[in-house]
Short mmCIF file of C-alpha atoms and ligand atoms in Angstrom, two decimals:
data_model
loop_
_atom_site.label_atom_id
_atom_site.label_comp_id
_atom_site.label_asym_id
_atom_site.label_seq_id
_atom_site.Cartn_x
_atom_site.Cartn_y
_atom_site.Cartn_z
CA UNK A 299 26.12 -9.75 -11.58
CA UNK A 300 22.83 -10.67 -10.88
CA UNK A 301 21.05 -14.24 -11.18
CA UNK A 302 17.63 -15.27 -11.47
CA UNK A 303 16.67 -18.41 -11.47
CA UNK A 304 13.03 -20.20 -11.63
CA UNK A 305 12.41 -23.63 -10.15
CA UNK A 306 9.69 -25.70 -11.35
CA UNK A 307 7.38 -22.51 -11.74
CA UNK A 308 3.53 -23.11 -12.14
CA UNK A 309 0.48 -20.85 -11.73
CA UNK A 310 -2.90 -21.89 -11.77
CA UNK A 311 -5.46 -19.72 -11.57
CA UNK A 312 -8.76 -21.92 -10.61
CA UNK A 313 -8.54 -24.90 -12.46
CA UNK A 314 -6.69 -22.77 -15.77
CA UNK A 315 -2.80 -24.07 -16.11
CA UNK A 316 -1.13 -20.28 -16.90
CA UNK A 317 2.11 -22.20 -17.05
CA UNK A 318 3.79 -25.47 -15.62
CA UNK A 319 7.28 -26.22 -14.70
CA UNK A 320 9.15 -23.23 -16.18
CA UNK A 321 12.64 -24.14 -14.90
CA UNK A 322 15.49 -21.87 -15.93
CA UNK A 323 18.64 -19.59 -15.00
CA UNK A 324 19.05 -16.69 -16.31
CA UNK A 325 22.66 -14.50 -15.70
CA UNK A 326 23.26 -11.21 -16.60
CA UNK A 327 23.37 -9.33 -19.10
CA UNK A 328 21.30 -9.97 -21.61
CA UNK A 329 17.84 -9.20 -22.99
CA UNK A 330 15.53 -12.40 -22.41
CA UNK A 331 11.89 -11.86 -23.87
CA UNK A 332 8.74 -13.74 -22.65
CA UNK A 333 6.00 -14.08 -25.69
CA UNK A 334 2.90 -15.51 -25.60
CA UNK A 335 -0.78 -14.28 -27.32
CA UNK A 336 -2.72 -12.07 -25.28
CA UNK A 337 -4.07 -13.87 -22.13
CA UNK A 338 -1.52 -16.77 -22.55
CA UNK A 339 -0.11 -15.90 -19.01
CA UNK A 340 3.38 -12.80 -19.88
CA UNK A 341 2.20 -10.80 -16.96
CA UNK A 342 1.14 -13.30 -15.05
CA UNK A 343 4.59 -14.47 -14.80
CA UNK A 344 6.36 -11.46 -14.62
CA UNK A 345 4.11 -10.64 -11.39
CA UNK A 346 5.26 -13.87 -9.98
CA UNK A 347 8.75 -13.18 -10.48
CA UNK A 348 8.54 -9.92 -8.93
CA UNK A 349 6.70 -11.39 -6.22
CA UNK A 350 3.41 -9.85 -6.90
CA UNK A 351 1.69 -13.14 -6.94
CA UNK A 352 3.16 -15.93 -5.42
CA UNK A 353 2.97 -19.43 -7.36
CA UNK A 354 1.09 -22.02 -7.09
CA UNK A 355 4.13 -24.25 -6.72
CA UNK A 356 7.87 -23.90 -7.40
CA UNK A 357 9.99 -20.80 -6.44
CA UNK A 358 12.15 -18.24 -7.62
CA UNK A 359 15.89 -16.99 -6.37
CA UNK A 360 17.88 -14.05 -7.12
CA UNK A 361 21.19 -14.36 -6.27
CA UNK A 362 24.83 -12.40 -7.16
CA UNK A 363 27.82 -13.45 -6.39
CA UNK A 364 26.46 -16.93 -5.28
CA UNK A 365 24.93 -15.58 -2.27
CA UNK A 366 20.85 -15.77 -2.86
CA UNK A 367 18.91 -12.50 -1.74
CA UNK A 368 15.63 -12.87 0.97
CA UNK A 369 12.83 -11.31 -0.57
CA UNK A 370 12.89 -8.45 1.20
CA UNK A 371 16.58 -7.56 -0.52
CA UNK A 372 15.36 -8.51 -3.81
CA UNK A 373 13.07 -5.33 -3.78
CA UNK A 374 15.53 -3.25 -4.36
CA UNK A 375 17.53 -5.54 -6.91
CA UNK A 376 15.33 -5.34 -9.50
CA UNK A 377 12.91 -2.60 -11.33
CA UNK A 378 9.38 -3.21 -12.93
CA UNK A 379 7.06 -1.74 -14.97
CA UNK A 380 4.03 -3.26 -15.31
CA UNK A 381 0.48 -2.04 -17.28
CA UNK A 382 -0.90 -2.88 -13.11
CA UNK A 383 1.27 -0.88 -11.82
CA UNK A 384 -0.62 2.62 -10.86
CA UNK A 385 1.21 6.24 -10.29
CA UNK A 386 -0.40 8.72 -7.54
CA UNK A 387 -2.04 11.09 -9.44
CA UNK A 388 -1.98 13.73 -6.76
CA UNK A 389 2.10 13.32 -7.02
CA UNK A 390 4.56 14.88 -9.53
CA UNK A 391 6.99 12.58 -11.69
CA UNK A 392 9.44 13.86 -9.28
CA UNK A 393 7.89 13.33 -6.57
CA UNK A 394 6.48 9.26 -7.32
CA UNK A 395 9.61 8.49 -8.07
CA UNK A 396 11.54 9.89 -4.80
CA UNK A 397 8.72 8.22 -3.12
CA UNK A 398 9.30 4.88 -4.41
CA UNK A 399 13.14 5.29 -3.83
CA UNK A 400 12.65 6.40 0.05
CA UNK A 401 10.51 3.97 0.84
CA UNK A 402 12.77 0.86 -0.48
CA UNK A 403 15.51 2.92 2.07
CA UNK A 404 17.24 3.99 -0.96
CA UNK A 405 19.29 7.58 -1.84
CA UNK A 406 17.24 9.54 -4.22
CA UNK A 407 19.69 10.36 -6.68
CA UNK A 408 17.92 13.89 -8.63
CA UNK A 409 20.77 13.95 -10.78
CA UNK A 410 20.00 10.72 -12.36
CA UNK A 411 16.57 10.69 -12.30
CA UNK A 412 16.61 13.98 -14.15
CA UNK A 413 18.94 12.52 -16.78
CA UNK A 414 16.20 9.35 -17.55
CA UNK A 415 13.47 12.39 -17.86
CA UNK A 416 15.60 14.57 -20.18
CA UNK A 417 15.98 10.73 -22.46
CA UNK A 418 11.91 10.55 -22.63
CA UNK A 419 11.18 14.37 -22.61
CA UNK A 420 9.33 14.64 -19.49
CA UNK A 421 12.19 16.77 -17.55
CA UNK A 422 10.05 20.34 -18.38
CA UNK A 423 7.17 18.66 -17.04
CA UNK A 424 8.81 16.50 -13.99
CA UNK A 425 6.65 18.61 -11.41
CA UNK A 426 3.55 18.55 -13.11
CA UNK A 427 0.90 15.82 -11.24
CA UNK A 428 0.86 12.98 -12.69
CA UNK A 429 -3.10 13.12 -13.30
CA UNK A 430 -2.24 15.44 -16.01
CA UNK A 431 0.08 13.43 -18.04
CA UNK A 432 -1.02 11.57 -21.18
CA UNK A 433 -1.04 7.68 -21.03
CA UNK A 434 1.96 7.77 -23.04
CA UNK A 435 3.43 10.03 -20.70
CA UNK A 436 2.80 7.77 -17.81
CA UNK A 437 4.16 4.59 -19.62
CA UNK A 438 7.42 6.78 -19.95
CA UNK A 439 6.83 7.71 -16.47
CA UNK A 440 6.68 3.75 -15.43
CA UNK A 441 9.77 2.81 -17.58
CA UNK A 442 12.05 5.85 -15.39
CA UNK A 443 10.85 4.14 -12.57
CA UNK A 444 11.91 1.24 -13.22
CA UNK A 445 15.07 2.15 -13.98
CA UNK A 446 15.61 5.28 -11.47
CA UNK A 447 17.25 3.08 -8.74
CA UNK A 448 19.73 1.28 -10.93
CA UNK A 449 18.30 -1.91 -10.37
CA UNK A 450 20.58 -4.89 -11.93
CA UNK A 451 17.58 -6.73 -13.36
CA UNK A 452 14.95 -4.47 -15.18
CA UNK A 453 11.89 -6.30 -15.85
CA UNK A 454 9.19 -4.37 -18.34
CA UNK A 455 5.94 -5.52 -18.67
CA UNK A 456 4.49 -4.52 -22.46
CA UNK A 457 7.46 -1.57 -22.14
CA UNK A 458 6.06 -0.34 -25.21
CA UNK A 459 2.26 0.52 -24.76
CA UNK A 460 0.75 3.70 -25.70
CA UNK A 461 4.23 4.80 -26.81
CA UNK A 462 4.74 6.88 -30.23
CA UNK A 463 7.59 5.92 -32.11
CA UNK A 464 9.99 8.29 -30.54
CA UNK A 465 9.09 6.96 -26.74
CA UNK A 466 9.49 3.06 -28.06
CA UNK A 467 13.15 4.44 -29.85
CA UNK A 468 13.84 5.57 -26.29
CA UNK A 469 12.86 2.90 -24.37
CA UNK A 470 15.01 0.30 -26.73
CA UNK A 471 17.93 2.32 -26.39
CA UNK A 472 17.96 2.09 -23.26
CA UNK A 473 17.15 -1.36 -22.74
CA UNK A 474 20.08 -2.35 -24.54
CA UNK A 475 22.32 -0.05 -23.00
CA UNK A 476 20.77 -1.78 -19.77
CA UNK A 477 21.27 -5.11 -21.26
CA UNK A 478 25.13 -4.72 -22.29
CA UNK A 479 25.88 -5.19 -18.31
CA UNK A 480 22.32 -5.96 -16.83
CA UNK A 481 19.19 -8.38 -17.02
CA UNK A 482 16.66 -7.11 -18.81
CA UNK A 483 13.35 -8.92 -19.27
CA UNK A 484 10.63 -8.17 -22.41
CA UNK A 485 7.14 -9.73 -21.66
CA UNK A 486 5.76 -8.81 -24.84
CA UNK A 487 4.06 -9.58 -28.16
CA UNK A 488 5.53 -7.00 -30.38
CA UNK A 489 7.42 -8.79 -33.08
CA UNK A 490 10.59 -6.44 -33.28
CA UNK A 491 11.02 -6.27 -29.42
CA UNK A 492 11.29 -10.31 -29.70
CA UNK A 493 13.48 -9.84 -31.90
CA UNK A 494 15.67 -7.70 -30.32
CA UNK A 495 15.57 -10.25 -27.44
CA UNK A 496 18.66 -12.78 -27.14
CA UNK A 497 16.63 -15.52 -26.27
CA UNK A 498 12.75 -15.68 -25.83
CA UNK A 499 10.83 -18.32 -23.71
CA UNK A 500 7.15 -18.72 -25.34
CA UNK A 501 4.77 -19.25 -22.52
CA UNK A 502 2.84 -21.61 -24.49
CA UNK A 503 5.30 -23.86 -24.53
CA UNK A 504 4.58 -24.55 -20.90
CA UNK A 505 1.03 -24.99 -20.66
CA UNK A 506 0.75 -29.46 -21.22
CA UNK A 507 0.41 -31.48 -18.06
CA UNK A 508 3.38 -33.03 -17.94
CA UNK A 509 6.01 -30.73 -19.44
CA UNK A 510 9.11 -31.15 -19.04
CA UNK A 511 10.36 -27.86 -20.72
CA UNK A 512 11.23 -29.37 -23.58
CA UNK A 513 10.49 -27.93 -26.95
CA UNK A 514 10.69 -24.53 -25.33
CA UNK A 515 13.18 -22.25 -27.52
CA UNK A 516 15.30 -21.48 -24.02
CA UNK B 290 12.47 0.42 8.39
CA UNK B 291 11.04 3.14 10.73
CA UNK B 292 12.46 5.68 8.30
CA UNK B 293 10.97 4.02 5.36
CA UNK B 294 7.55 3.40 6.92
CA UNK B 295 8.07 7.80 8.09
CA UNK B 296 7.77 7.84 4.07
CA UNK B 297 4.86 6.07 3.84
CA UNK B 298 3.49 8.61 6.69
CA UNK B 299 4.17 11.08 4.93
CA UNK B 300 3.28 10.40 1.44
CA UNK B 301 -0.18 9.59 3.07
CA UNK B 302 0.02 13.52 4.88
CA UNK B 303 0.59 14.93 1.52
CA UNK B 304 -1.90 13.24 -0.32
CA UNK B 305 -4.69 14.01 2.65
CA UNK B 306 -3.80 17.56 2.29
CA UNK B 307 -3.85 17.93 -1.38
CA UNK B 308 -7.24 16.04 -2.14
CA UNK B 309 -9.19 16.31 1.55
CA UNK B 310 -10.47 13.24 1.46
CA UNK B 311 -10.87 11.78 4.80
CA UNK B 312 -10.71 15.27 6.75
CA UNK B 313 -13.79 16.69 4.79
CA UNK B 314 -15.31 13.63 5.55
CA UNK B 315 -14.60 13.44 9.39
CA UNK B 316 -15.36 17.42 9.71
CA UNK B 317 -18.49 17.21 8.44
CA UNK B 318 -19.28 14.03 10.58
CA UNK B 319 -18.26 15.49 13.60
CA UNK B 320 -20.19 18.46 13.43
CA UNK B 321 -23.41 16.52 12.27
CA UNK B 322 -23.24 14.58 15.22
CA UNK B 323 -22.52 16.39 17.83
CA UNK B 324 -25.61 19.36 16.07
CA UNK B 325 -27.64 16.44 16.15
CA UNK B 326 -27.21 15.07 19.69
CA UNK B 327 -27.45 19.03 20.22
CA UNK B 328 -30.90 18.92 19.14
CA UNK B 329 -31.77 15.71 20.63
CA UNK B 330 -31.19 16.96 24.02
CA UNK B 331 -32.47 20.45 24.00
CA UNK B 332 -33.41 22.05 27.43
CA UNK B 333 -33.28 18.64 29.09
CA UNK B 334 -30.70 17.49 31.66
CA UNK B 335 -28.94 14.65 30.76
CA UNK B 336 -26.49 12.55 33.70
CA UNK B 337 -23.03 11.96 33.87
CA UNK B 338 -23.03 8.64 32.76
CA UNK B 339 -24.70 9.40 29.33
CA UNK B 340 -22.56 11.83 28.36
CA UNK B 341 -20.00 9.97 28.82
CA UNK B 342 -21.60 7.56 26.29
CA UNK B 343 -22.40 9.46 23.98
CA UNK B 344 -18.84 11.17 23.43
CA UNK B 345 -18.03 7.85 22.41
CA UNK B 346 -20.87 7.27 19.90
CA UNK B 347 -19.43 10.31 17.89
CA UNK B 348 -15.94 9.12 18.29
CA UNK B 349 -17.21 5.85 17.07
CA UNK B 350 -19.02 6.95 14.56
CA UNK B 351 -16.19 9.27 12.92
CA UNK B 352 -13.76 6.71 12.84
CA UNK B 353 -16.20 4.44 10.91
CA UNK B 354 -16.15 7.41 8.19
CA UNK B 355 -12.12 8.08 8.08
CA UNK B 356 -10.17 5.65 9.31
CA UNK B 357 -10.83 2.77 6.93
CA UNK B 358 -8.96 5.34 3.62
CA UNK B 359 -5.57 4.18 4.64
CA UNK B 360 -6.25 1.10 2.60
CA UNK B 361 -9.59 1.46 0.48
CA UNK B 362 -7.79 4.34 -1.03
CA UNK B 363 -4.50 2.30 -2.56
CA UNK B 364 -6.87 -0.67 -3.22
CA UNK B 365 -9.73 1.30 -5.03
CA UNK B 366 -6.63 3.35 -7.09
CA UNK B 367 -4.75 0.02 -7.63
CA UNK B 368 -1.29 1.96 -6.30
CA UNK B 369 -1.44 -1.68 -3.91
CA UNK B 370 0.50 -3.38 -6.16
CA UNK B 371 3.46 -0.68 -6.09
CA UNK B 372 3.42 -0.32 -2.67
CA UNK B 373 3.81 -4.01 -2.83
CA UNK B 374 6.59 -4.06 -5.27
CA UNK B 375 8.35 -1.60 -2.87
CA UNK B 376 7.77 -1.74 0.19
CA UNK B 377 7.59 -4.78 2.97
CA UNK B 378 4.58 -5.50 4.48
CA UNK B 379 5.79 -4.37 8.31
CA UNK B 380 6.85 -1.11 6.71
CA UNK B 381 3.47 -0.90 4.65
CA UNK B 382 1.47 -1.46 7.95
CA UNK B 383 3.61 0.41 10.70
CA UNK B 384 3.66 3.22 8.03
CA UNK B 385 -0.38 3.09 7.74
CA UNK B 386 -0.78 2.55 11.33
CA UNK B 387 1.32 6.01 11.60
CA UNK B 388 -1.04 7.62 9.66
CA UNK B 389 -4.27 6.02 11.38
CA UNK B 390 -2.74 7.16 14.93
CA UNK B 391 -2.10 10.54 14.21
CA UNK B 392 -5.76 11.06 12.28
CA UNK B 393 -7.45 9.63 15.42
CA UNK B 394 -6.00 12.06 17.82
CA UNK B 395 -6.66 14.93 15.43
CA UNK B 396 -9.70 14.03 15.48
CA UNK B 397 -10.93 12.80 18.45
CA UNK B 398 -9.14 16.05 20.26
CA UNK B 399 -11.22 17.93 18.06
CA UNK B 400 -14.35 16.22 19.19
CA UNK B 401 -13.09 15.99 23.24
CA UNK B 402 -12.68 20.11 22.37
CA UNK B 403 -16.12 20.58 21.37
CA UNK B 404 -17.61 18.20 23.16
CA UNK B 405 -16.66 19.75 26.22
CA UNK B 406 -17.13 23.00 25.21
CA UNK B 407 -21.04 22.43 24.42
CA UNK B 408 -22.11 19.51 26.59
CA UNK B 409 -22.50 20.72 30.45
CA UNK B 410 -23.09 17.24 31.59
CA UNK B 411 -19.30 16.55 30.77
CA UNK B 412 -17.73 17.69 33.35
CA UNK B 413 -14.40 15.00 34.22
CA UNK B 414 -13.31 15.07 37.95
CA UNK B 415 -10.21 12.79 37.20
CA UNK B 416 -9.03 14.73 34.27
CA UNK B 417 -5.77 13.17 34.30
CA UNK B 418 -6.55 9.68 34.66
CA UNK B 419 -9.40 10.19 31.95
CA UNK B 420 -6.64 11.68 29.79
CA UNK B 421 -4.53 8.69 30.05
CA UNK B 422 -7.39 6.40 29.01
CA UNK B 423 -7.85 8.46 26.22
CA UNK B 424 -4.92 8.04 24.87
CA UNK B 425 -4.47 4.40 25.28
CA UNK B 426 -8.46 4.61 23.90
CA UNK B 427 -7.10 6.34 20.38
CA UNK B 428 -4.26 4.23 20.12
CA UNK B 429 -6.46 1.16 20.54
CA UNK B 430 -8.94 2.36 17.50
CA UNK B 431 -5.69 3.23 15.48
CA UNK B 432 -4.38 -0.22 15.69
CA UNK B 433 -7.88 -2.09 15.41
CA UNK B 434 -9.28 -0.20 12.48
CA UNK B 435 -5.82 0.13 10.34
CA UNK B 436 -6.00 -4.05 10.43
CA UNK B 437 -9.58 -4.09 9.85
CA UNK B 438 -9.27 -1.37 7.15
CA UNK B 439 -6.75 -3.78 5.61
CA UNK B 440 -8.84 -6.97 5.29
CA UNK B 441 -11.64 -5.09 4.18
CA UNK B 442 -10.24 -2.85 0.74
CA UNK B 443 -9.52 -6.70 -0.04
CA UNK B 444 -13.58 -6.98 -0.33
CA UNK B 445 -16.17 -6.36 -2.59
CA UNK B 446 -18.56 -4.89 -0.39
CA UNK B 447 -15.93 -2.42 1.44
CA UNK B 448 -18.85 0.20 2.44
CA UNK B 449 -21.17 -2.18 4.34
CA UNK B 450 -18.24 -4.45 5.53
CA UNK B 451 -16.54 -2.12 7.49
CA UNK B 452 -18.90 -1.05 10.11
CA UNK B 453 -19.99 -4.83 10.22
CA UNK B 454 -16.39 -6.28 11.15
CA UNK B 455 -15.68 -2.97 13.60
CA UNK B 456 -18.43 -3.35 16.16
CA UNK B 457 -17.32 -6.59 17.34
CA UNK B 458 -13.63 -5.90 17.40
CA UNK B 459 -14.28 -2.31 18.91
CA UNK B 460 -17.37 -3.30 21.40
CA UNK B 461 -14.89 -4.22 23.92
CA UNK B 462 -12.93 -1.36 23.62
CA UNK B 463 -15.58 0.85 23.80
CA UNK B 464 -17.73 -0.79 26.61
CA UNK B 465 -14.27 -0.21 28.54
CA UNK B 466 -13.39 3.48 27.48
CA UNK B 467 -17.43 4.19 28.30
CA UNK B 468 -17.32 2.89 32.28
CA UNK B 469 -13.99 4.57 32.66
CA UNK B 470 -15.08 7.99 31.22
CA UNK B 471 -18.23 7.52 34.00
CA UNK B 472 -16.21 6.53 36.44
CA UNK B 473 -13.75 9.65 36.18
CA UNK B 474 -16.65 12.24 35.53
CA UNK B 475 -17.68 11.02 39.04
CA UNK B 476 -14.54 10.94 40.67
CA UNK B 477 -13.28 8.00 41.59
CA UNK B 478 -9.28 7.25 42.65
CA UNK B 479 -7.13 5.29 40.13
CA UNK B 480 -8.17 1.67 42.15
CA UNK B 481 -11.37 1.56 41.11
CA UNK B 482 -10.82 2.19 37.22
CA UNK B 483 -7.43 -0.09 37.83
CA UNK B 484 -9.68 -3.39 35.89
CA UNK B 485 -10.56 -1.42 33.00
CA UNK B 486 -7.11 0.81 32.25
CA UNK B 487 -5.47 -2.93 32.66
CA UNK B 488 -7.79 -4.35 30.14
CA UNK B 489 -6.98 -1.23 27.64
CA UNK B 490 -3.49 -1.92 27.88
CA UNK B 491 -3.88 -5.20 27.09
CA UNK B 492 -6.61 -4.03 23.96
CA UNK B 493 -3.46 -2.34 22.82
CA UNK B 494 -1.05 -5.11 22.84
CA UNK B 495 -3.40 -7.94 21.33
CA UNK B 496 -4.03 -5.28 18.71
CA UNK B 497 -0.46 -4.67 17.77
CA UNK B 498 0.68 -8.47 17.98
CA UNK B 499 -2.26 -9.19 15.89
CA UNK B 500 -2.07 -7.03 12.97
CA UNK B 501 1.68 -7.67 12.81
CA UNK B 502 1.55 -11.43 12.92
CA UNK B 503 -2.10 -10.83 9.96
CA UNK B 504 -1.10 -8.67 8.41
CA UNK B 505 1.61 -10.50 5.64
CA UNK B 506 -1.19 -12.98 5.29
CA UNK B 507 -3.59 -9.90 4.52
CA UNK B 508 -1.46 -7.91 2.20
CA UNK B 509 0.10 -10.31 0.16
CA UNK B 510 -2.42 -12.37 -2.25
N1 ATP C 648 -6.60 -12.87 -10.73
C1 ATP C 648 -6.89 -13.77 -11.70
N2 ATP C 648 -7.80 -14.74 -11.48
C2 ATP C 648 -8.09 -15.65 -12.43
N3 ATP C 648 -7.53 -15.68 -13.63
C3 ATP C 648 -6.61 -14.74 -13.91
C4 ATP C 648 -6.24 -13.73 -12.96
N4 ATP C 648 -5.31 -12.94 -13.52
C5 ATP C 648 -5.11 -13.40 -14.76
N5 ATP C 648 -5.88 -14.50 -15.01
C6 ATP C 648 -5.89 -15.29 -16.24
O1 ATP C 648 -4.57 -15.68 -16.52
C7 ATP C 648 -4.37 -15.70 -17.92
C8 ATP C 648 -3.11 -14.96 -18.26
O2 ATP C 648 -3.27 -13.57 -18.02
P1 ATP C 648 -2.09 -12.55 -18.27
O3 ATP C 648 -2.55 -11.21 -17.89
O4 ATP C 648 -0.87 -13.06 -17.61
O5 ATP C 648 -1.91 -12.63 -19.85
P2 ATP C 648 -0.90 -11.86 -20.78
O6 ATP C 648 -0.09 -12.89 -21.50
O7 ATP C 648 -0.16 -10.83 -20.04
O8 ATP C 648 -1.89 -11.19 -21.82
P3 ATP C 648 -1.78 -9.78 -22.59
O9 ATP C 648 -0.97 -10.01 -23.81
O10 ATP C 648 -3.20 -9.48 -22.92
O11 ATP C 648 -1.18 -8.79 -21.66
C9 ATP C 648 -5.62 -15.12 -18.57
O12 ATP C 648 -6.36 -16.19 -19.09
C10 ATP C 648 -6.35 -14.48 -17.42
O13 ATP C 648 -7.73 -14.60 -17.61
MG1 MG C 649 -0.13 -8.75 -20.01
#
């Protein structure tokens, strides 16, 4: 079971406080949601827990079985989709995905990848270049990849954008299939994706000078 | 890691040969460069010693057009940030530097091909020892312009930048590849080149140490 836990988190970005002191430990499973307005700092910390951006002070730990992963191991211990994060166009579905697994060192398990396709409907189309899928295809596209190398912490950054209602039905069911043994992580500001959440931290609950992370619904 | 940085290689191969990028790019250099140094010369007779030169003023040149895609091309795509989520930053750069090494002896066999072939002035005595130089001369570009390729997709200006920040990290690589290619179309034994095929040796290995120990500093933000 995986562990994540933040440690006196801030980012500033120039002189702009994103957040301050986000301290917190978070075990699987469970679905944990981060909310906040547009521009009130969601991806900003998701990219800092993946390691995408590294903080202005504090730290974060993944750890299972009390032993903490080095960075490097953590790669392949969690899954993220992100708006920033771009496909190759040039590459099939098939083939961005075996990509990303090879490259992390990992087994590229067709079987299962080809079961998360037939879930969002892209199987038929899983060697078609990704520069002609739709942009809902491609967020479908991201979420698979997130999930493709059974990562115990999924992390999904606006999972929802651009999706009809039969792609957002797919990605929730899965997220809480995820969730019954995982960590799943919602940085979002769509109401009933909160509210599917078991707990949500509201980023602008950390924004003061000298918070102490009270107040903050953790 | 080697493995995973092979995949890096190779996703790089396969995207090169599906959208032609860099080769189209590097062909069409080549050939205008060597036409136009054609042209230049005419009838007249140039030395030794210039030819030699000026085989590495194309080889220059066509690694200022190619070599810096390895990382413009993520960067200007945004795929960066994947390969960051996936990958560590030795595998991202051994993986690049791959890539880098075998584009620069594609193409600057192509170029030794048909430079030879068309200049009569190039005529090596020491083919051997030239050969060796070469090859210690390509690896030396593959490992200075992958790191300088690096810094500079993190720049605005990546067009006029890269050019800029090459010449003084390949002058002294070039001045030494230059005086040995003279020196072996004359003839000389391996003594007399001994200074310079020490110094590209040791091009190499500041190189490599270099972009190893930069390059997590370059890569991550
Ligand atoms: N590289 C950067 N340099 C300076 N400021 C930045 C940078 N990236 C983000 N910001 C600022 O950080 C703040 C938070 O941005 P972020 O993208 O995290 O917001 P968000 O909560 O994800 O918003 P949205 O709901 O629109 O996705 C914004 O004010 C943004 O302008
Ligand atoms: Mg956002």
């Amino acid at each position: 079971m995986i562990k994540l836990e933040l440690k006196e988190l801030t980012k500033i970005f120039e002189r702009r406080v994103i957040f301050r002191n986000i301290s917190l430990i978070k075990d699987a499973p469970g679905l944990f949601g981060v909310a906040g307005p547009n521009g009130s700092g969601k991806s900003t910390l998701v990219k800092v827990i993946t390691g995408l951006l590294s903080p202005t002070s504090g730290s974060v730990a993944f750890s299972a079985g009390g032993r903490e992963f080095s960075p490097g191991e953590a790669i392949n211990h969690f899954g993220f989709a992100s708006p920033y994060l771009v496909l190759y166009d040039e590459f099939s579905a098939r083939e961005n995905i075996e990509f990303s697994m090879k490259i992390r060192g990992l087994q590229f398990d067709e079987a299962y990848v080809d079961e998360l396709l037939q879930h969002f409907s892209l199987l038929k189309r899983k060697n078609d270049p990704v520069r002609a899928y739709s942009s809902g295809m491609k967020q479908r596209l991201k979420v698979i990849s997130a999930f493709a190398h059974k990562p115990e912490l999924v992390i999904l950054d606006e999972p929802t954008a651009n999706l009809d209602s039969e792609g957002k039905a797919r990605v929730y069911e899965l997220a809480k299939i995820a969730a019954a043994e995982k960590l799943v992580i919602f940085a979002t500001n769509e109401e009933d994706e909160l509210a599917m959440c078991n707990e949500v931290l509201n980023i602008n609950d950390y924004k003061l000078n000298n918070n102490t992370g009270k107040g903050a619904k953790v | 890691m080697i493995k995973r940085a092979l995949w890096l290689f190779n996703k790089d191969l396969v995207s090169e040969l599906r959208t032609r990028y860099a080769i189209n790019a590097l062909a069409m250099f080549i050939i205008v460069t060597i036409s136009v140094i054609l042209f230049a010369i005419g009838q007249e007779k140039i030395s030794h010693a210039l030819a030699a030169g000026l085989l590495w003023v194309v080889i220059f040149f066509s690694a200022m057009s190619g070599l810096s895609r390895a990382f413009v091309s993520e960067e200007e795509r945004g795929t960066n940030l994947l390969l960051q989520l996936v990958a560590s930053p030795t595998v991202v750069l051994t993986g690049k530097l791959f890539y880098n090494l075998i584009l620069v002896f594609t193409m600057n066999m192509v170029i030794l091909v048909l430079y030879s072939a068309l200049f009569d002035a190039f005529a090596l005595k020491n083919v051997f020892l030239f050969l060796a130089s070469f090859v210690l001369g390509n690896t030396g570009l593959a490992f200075a312009s992958t790191i300088i390729a690096s810094i500079i997709a993190k720049a605005n200006s990546k067009g006029t930048l890269y050019p800029v920040l090459s010449f003084p990290i390949l002058l002294p690589l070039l001045l030494m590849l230059v005086e040995i290619t003279k020196k072996c179309s004359d003839g000389v034994a391996f003594g007399e080149i001994a200074p310079e095929f020490f110094a590209l040796v040791s091009y190499n290995v500041i190189m490599a140490t270099a972009s190893y120990m930069l390059f997590d500093f370059i890569w991550k933000e």
